[in-house]
Coordinates of C-alpha atoms in Angstrom, one line a residue:
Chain A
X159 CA -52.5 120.2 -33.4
X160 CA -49.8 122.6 -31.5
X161 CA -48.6 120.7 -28.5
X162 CA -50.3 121.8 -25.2
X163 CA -49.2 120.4 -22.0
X164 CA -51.2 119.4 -18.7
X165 CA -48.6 121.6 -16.4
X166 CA -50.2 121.4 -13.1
X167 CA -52.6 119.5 -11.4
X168 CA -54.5 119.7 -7.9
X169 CA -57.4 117.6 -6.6
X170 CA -59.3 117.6 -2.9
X171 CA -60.2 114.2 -1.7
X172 CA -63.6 112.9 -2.2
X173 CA -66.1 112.0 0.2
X174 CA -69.6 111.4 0.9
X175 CA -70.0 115.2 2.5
X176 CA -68.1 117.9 3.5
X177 CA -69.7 119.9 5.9
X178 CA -66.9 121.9 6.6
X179 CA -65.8 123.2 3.3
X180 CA -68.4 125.4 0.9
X181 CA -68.1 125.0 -2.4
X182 CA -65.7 127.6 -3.0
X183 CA -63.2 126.2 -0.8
X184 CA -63.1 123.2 -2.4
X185 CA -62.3 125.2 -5.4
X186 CA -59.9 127.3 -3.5
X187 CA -58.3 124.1 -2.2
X188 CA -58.1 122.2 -5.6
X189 CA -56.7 125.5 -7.6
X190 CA -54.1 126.1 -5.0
X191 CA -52.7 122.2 -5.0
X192 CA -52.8 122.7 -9.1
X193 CA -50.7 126.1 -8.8
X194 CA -48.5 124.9 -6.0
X195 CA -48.1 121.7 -8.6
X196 CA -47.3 123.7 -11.4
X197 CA -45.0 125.9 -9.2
X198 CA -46.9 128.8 -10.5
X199 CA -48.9 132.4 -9.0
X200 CA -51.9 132.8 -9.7
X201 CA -51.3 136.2 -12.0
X202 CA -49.3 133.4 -14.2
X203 CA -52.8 132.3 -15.0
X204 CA -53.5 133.9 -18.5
X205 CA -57.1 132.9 -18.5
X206 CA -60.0 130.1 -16.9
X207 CA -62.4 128.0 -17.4
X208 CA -65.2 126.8 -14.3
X209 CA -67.0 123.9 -14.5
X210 CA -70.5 123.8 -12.5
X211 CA -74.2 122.7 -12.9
X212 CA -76.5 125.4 -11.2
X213 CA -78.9 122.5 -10.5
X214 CA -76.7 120.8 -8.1
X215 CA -75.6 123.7 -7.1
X216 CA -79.5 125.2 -6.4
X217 CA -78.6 128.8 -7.6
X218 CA -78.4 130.2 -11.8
X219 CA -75.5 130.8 -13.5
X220 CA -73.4 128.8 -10.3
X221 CA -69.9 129.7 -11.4
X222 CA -70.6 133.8 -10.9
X223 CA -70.3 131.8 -6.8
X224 CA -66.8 131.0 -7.1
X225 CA -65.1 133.6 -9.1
X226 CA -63.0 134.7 -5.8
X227 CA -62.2 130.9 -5.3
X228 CA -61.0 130.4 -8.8
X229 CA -58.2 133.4 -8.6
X230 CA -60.4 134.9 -11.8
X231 CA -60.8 139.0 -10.9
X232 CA -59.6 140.7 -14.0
X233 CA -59.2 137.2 -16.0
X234 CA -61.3 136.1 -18.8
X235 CA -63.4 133.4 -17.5
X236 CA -66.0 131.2 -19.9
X237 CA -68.4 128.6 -17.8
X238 CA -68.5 124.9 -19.5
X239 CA -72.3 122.9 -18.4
X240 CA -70.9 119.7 -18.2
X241 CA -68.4 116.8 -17.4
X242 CA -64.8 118.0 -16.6
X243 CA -63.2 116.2 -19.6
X244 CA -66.0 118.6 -21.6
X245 CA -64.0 121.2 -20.1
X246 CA -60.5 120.9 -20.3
X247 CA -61.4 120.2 -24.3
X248 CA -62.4 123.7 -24.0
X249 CA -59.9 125.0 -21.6
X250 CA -57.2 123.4 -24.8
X251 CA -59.2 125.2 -27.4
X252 CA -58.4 128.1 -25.7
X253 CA -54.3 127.5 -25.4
X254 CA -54.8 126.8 -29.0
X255 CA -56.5 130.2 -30.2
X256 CA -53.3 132.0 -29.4
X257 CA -54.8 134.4 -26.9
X258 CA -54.1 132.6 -23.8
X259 CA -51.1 130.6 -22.9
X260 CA -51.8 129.0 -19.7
X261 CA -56.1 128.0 -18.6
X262 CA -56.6 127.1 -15.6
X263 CA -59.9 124.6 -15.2
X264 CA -61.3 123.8 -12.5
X265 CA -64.8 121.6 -11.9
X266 CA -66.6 121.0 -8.3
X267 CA -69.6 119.0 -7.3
X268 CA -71.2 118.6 -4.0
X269 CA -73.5 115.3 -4.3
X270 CA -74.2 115.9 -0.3
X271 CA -76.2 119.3 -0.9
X272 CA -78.7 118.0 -2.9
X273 CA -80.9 114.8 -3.9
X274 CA -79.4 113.2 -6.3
X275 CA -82.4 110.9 -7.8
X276 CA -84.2 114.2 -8.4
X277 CA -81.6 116.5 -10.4
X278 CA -81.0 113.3 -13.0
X279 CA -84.3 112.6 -13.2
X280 CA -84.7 116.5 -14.5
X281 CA -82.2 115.9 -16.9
X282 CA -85.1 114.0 -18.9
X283 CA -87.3 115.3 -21.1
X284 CA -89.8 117.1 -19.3
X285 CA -92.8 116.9 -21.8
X286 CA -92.0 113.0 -23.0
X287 CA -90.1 111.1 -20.3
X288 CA -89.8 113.4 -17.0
X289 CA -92.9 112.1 -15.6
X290 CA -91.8 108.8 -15.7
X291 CA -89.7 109.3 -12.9
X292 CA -86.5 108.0 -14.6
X293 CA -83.1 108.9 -13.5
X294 CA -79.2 108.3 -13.8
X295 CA -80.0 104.7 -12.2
X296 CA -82.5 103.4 -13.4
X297 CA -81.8 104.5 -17.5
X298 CA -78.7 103.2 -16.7
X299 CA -79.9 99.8 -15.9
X300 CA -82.0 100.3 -19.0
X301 CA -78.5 100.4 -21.0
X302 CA -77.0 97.7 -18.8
X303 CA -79.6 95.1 -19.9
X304 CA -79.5 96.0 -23.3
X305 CA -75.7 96.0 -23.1
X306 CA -76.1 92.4 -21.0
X307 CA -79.0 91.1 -23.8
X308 CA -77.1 91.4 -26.7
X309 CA -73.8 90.6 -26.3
X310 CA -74.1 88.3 -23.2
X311 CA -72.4 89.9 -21.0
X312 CA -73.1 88.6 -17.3
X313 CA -73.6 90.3 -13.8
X314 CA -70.9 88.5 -12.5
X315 CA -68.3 90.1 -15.3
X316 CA -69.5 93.6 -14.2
X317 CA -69.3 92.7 -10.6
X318 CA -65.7 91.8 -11.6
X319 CA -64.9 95.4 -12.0
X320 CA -66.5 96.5 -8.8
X321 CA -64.5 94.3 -6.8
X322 CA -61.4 95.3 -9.0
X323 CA -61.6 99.0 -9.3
X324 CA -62.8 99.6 -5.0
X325 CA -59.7 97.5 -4.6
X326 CA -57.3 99.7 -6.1
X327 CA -58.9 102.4 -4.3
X328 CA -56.9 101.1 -1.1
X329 CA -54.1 102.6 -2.8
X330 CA -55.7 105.9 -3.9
X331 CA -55.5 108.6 -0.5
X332 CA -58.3 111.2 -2.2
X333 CA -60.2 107.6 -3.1
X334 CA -63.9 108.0 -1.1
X335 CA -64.5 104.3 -1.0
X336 CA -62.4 101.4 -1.2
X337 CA -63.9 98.7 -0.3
X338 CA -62.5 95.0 0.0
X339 CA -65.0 93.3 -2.2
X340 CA -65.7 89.6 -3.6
X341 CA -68.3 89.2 -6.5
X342 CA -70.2 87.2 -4.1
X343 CA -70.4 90.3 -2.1
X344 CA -71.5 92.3 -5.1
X345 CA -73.9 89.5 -6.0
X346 CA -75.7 89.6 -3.2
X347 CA -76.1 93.4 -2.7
X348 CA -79.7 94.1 -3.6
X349 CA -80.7 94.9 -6.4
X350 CA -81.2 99.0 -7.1
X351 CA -83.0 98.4 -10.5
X352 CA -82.2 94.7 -12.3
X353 CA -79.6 94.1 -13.2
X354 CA -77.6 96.7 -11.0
X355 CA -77.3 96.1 -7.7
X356 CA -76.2 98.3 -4.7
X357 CA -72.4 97.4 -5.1
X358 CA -72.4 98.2 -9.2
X359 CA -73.0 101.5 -8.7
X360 CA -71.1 105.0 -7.6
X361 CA -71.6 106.7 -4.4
X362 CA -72.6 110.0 -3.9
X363 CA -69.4 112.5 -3.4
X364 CA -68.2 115.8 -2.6
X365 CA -65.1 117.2 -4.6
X366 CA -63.3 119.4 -6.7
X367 CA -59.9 119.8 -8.8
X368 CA -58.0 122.0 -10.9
X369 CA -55.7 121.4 -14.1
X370 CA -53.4 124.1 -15.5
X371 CA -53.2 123.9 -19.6
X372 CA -50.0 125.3 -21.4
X373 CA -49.1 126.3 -24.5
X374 CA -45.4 124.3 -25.5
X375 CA -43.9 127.7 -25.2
X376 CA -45.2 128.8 -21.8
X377 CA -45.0 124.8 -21.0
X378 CA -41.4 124.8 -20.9
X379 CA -40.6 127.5 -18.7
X380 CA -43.0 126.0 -15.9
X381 CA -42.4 122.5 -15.9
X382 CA -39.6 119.6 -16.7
X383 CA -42.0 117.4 -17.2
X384 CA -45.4 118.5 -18.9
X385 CA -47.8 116.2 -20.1
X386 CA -48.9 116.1 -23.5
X387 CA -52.2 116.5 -24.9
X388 CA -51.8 114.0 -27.8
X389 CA -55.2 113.7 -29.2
X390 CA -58.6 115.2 -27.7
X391 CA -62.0 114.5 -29.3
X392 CA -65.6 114.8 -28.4
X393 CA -68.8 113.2 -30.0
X394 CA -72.4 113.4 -28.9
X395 CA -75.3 111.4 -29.9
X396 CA -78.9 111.0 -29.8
X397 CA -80.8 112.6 -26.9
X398 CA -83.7 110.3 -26.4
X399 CA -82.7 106.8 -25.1
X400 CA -84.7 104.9 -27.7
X401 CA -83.4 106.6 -30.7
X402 CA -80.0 104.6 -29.9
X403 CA -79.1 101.3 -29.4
X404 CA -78.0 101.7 -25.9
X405 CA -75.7 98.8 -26.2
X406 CA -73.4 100.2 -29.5
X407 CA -71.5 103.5 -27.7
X408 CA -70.9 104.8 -31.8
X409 CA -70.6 108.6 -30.4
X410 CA -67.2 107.1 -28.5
X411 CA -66.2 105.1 -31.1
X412 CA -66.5 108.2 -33.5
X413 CA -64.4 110.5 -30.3
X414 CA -61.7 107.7 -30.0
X415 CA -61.3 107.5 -33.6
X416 CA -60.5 110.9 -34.0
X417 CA -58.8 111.2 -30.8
X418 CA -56.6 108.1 -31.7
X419 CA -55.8 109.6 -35.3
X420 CA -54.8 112.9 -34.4
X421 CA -52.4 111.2 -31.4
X422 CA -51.3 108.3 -33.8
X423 CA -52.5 105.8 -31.9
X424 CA -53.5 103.1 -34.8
X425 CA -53.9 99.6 -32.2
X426 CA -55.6 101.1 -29.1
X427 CA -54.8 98.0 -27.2
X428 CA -50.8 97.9 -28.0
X429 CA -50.4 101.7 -27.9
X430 CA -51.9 102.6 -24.7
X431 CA -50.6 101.4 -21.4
X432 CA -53.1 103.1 -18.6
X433 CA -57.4 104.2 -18.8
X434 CA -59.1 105.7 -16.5
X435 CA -62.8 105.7 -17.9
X436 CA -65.9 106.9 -16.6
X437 CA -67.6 103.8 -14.4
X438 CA -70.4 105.7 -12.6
X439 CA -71.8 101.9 -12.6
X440 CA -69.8 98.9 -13.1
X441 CA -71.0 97.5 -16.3
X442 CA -69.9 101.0 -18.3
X443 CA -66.3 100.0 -18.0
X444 CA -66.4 97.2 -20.4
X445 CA -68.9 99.0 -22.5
X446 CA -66.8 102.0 -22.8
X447 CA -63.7 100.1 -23.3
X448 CA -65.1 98.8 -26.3
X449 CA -65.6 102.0 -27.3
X450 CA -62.7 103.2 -26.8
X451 CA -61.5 100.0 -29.1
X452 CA -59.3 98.1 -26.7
X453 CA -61.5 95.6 -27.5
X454 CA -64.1 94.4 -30.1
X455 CA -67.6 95.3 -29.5
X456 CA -69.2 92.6 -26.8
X457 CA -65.9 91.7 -25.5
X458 CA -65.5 93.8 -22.8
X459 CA -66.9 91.2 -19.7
X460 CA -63.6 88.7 -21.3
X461 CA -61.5 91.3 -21.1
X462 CA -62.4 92.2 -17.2
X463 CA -62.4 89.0 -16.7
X464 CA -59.1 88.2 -18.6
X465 CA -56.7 90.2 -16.0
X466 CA -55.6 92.8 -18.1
X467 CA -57.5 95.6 -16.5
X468 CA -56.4 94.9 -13.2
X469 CA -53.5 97.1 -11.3
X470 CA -50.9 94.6 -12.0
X471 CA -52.3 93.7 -15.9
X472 CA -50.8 94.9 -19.3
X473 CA -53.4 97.3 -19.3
X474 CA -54.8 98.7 -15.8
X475 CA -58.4 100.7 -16.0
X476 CA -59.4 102.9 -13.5
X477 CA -56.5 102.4 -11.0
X478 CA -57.3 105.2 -9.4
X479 CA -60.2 103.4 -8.0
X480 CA -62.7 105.3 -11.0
X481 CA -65.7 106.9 -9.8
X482 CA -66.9 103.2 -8.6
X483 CA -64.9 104.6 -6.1
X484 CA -65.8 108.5 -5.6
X485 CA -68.0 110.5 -7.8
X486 CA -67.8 113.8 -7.5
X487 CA -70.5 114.9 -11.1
X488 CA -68.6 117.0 -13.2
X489 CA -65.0 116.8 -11.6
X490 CA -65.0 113.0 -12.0
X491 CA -64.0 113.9 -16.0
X492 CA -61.0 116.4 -14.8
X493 CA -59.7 113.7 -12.0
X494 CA -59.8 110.8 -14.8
X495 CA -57.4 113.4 -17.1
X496 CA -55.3 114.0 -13.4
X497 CA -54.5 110.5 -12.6
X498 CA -53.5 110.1 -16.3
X499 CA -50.9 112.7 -16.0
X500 CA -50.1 112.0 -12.2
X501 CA -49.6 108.5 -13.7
X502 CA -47.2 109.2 -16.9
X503 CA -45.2 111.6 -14.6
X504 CA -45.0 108.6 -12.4
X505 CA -46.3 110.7 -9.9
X506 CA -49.6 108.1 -8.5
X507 CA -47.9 107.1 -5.6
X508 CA -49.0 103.6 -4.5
X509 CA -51.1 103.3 -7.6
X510 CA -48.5 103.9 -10.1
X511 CA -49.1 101.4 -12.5
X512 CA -45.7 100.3 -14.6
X513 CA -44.2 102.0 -17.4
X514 CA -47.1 104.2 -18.8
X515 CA -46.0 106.5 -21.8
X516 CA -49.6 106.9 -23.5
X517 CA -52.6 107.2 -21.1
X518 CA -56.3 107.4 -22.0
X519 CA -59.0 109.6 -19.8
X520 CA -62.6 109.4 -21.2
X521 CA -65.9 111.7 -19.9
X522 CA -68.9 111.5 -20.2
X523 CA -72.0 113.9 -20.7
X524 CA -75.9 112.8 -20.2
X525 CA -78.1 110.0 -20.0
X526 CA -76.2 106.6 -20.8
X527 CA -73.1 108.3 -22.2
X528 CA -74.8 110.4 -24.8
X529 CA -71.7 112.4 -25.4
X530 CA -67.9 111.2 -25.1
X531 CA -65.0 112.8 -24.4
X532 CA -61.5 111.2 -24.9
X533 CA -58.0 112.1 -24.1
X534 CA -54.8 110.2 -25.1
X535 CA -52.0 111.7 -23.3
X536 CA -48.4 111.5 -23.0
X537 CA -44.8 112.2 -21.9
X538 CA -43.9 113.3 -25.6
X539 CA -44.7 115.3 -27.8
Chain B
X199 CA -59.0 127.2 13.2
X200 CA -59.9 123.7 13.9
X201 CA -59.9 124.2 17.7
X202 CA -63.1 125.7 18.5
X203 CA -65.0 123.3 15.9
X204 CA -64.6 120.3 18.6
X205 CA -67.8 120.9 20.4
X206 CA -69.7 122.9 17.2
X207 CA -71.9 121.1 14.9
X208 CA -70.9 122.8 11.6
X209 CA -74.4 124.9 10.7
X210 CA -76.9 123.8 7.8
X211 CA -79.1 126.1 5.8
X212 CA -82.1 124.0 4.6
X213 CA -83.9 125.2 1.1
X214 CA -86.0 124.6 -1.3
X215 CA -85.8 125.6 -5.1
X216 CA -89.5 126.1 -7.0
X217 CA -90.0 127.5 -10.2
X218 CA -93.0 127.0 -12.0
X219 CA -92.5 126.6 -15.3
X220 CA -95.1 125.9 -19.0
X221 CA -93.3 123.6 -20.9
X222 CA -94.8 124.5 -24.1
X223 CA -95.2 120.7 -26.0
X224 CA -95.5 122.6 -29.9
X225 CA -97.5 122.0 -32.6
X226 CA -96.1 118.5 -33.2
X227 CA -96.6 117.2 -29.5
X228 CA -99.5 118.7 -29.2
X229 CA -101.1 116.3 -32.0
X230 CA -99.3 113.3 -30.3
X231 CA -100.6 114.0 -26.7
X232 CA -104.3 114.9 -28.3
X233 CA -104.2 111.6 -30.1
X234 CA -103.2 110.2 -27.1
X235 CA -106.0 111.5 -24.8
X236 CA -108.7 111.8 -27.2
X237 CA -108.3 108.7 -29.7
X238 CA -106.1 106.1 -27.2
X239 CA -103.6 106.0 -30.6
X240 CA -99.8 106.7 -31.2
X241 CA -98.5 108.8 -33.6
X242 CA -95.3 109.0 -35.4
X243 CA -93.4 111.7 -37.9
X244 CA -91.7 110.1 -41.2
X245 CA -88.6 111.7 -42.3
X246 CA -89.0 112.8 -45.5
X247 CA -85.9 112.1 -46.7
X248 CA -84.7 108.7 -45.2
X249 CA -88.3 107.1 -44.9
X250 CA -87.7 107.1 -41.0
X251 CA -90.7 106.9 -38.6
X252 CA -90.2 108.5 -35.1
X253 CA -91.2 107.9 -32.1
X254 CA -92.0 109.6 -30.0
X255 CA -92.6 112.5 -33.2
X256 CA -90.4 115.5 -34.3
X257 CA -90.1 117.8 -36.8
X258 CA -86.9 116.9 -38.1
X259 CA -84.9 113.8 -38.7
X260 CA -81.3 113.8 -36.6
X261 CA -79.8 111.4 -39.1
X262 CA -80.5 112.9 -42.7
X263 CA -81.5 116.5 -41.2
X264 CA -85.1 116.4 -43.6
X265 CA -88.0 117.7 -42.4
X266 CA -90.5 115.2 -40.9
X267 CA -94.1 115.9 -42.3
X268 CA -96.0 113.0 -42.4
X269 CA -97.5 111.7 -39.9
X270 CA -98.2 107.7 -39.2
X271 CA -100.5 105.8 -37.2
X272 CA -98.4 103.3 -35.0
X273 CA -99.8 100.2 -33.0
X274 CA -100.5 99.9 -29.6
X275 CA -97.8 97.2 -29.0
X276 CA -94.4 96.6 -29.6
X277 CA -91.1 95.1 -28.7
X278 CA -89.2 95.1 -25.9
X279 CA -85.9 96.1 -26.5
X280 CA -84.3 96.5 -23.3
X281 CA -86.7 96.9 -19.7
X282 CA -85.3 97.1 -15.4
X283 CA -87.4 96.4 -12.6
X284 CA -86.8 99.2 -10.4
X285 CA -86.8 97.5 -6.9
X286 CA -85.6 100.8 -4.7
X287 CA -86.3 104.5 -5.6
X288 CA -87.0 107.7 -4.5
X289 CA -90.3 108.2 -2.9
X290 CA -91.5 111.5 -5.1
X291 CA -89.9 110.1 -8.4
X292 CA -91.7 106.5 -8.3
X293 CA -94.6 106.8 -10.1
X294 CA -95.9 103.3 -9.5
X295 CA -95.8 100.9 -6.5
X296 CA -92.5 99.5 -6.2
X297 CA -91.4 97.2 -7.7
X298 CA -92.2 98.3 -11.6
X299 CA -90.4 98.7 -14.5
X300 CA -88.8 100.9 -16.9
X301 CA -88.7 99.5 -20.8
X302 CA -87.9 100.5 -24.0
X303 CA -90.4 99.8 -26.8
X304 CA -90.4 99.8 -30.2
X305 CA -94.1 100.1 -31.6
X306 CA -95.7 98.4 -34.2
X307 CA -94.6 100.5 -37.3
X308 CA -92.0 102.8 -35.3
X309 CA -87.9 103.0 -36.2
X310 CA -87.3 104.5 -32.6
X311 CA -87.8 103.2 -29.3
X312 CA -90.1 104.3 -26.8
X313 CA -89.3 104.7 -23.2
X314 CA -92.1 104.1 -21.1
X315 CA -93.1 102.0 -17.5
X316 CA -94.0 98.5 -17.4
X317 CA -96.6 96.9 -15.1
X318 CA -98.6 94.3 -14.6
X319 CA -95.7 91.9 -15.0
X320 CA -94.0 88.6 -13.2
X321 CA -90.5 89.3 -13.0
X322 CA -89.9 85.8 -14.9
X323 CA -91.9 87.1 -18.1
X324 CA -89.9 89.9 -18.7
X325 CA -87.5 89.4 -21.5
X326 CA -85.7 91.3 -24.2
X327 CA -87.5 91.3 -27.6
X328 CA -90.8 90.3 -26.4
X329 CA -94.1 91.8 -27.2
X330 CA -95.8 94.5 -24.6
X331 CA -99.2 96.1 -25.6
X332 CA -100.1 99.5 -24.0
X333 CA -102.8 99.8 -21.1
X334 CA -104.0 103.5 -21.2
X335 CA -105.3 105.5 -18.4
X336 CA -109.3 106.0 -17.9
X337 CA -109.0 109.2 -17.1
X338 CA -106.7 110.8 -20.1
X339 CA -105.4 114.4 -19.6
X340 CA -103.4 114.9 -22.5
X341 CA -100.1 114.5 -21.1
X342 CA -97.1 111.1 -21.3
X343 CA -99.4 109.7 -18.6
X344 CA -102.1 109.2 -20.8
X345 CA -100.5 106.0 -21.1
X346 CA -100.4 103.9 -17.7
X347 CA -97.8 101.4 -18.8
X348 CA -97.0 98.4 -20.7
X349 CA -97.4 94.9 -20.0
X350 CA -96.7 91.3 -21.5
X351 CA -99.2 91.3 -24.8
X352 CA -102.2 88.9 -23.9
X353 CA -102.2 88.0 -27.6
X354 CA -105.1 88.2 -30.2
X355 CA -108.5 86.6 -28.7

């Protein structure tokens, strides 16, 4: 693949609800940090890519609402339906076409506007499973008992990562909710739908964010130090929950794969030093991170359990604070890709973790990770 | 611009999106739901190329990308491959008393799993990989419904 670099980055903070700022200025905010980041104007941007969900946003076609926001009058803008690591991978496709050589992507997600429960539950089948009332919790309790059943993976591991990743949030300023947490704590929270509990799952957020793409020539002349895109991939799998076995994540394991190939990373667990993975609820961390083959399938509770995850560990997830932490739909992907790069330019502030050249950043899209989307990055080529 | 916001609460538009829509359920799950309603049976497509029964039906297999034209009489019960026990939701999206359950099931003569509620259950009974037998509705209007839930299979009297 031709290099393209992560050449600016901007994010708001996250919170439960912000009443003061529309939509579009949380766009406005997150593309102007990115730009002032990148040390660019906006007529530098060659072309952009919005990321929205009308649902969420209750109008159709949601992006047309924050074209001003965006800087896009007289750009070429395309729409992505979807998590922000969904697209970024688009906003590189288009650095690599040749026609563009800086994207500008931005994602934003107001939680607070709507009901959450409701829009996932529409995300379901409408003829076979809507009227069941299922939603993002409770089919993703579905997959954490599966997860839990076959591989033995306990409530207390998961609760591990909770505790962990709400900690580290201390150390994140745009972080919505850290929280000093004990697995007894998390234990005892009630139970949403068994087995996750209150304190395993993400809160509802408001938030946005912004990344400017580059190609290596345009990337030079912004930046002294870019961050590569070393290896991008996306899988999806099936649709309908019971047509997988919500316990083996195969569509990741196929996006890591190829992500990992085309970045030559052959031992995920020796070549990367930093993820930040998408733990809307706490037992998806280890799940993913099998996935993502930094450990063997129905490892991941040891490996929480083991240290190495942690801030301080060989390997920190999510020390950011993950969307455990804040989780704004649809940016969460984009700020998972910004805390990568903030964190190989040594740029993360009090949750710089030590020595990361190779970063990971994962996405997901629909119910129980249906689609994966992974990013190795890093400061070289 | 912050000044004058210290005594103004920051104004709210409430609203309401509804659209009615006809979700059209096809040939194929048309003759699942009227099976459903009319005969209290399941139904399930084979793949014609890897032998694979679906449920619920479709017309083509994701795996080998054959057509699926035969259709298969499936049992009533199955196994539980994975369930919750939904203790807090929201109030128009429960569809059952709280607390009741969510499982997947694979029927009797399916390859696929089968998401569908559970009741009539003791939280201590539930357990991956055991058997669950559908309870139908009395009143069956050919729609997912039809079905009321599943629950811990009595066994054979």
């Amino acid at each position: 693949m031709e290099p393209v670099a992560v050449v600016g980055v901007g994010m708001t903070q996250v919170k439960r609800e912000r009443k003061a700022d529309g939509y579009p200025d949380l766009v406005f905010d997150a593309t102007r940090a990115a730009l002032d980041d990148a040390g660019m104007s906006i007529d530098q941007i060659d072309n952009v890519v919005t990321i929205s969900n009308d649902f969420f946003d209750g109008r159709t076609i949601s992006s047309m609402a924050i074209m001003d926001a965006c800087g896009s009058y007289d750009k070429n803008v395309t729409t992505v339906e979807g998590d922000g690591t969904f697209g970024a991978f688009f906003g590189v496709m288009r650095v690599l076409s040749g026609s563009y050589g800086t994207t500008l992507v931005c994602a934003h997600h107001k939680g607070s506007e709507s009901q959450m429960p409701l829009i996932t539950n529409a995300m379901f089948d409408p003829i076979f499973a809507r009227s069941l009332g299922i939603d993002a919790v409770t089919s993703s309790a579905l997959q954490a008992r599966a997860y839990m059943a076959k591989y033995g993976i306990t409530e207390e591991q998961c609760a591990m990562v909770s505790v962990k990743n709400h900690g580290n949030a201390f150390k994140n300023p745009i972080a919505q909710l850290p929280l000093e947490l004990t697995v007894e704590k998390v234990m005892s929270s009630p139970y949403i739908a068994d087995p996750i509990k209150l304190l395993d799952c993400c809160p509802i957020s408001d938030g946005a964010s912004a990344v400017i793409l580059a190609s290596e020539e345009r990337a030079k002349k912004i930046t002294d130090k870019p961050v590569w895109v070393k290896g991008v991939a996306h899988c999806s799998s099936a649709y309908q929950l019971g047509d997988r076995n919500l316990y083996c994540v195969c569509a990741l394991e196929e996006a890591a794969k190829k992500a990992y190939a085309m970045a030559g990373v052959s031992e995920p667990a020796r070549d990367i030093d930093l993820a930040e993975v998408y733990d809307a609820f706490s037992y998806m961390e280890p799940l993913w991170l099998e996935g993502l083959g930094i450990c063997e399938r129905g490892e991941g509770g040891k490996l929480t359990e083991s240290g190495r995850t942690a801030l301080d560990g060989e390997l920190p997830v999510n020390a950011s604070g993950g969307c455990l932490s804040g989780n704004p739909v649809l940016v969460a992907g984009l700020n998972r890709i910004i805390e990568c790069a903030l964190q190989i330019r040594g740029d993360a502030g009090e949750h710089q973790a030590e020595r990361v050249k190779t970063a990971v950043a994962h996405g997901i899209n629909g119910p129980c990770g249906q689609s994966h989307c992974v990013w190795v990055l890093g400061g070289e080529k | 611009m912050d000044d004058w916001r210290k005594d103004q609460e920051l104004l709210v538009m409430e609203g309401r999106i509804k659209v009615p829509y006809r979700w059209f359920a096809g040939e194929v799950g048309t003759r699942y739901l009227e099976s459903l309603r009319d005969a209290g049976k399941f139904l399930g497509t084979r793949c014609s190329g890897c032998d694979k029964v679906y449920h619920v039906p479709r017309r083509n297999c994701p795996d080998c990308f054959e057509e699926c034209s035969e259709w298969v009489e499936l049992g009533s019960s199955g196994i539980l491959e994975t369930y919750t026990v939904v203790r807090k939701h929201h109030p128009q999206l429960a569809p059952l008393p709280l607390p009741y359950g969510y499982g997947i099931i694979k029927l009797e003569g399916a390859d696929t799993g089968f998401l569908h509620l559970l009741g009539e259950f003791d939280d201590k009974d539930l357990e991956v990989g055991m058997l669950v037998e559908a309870v139908f509705s009395d009143a069956r209007q050919g729609n997912i419904l039809d079905v009321k839930y599943f629950r811990p299979a009595k066994g054979v009297e």
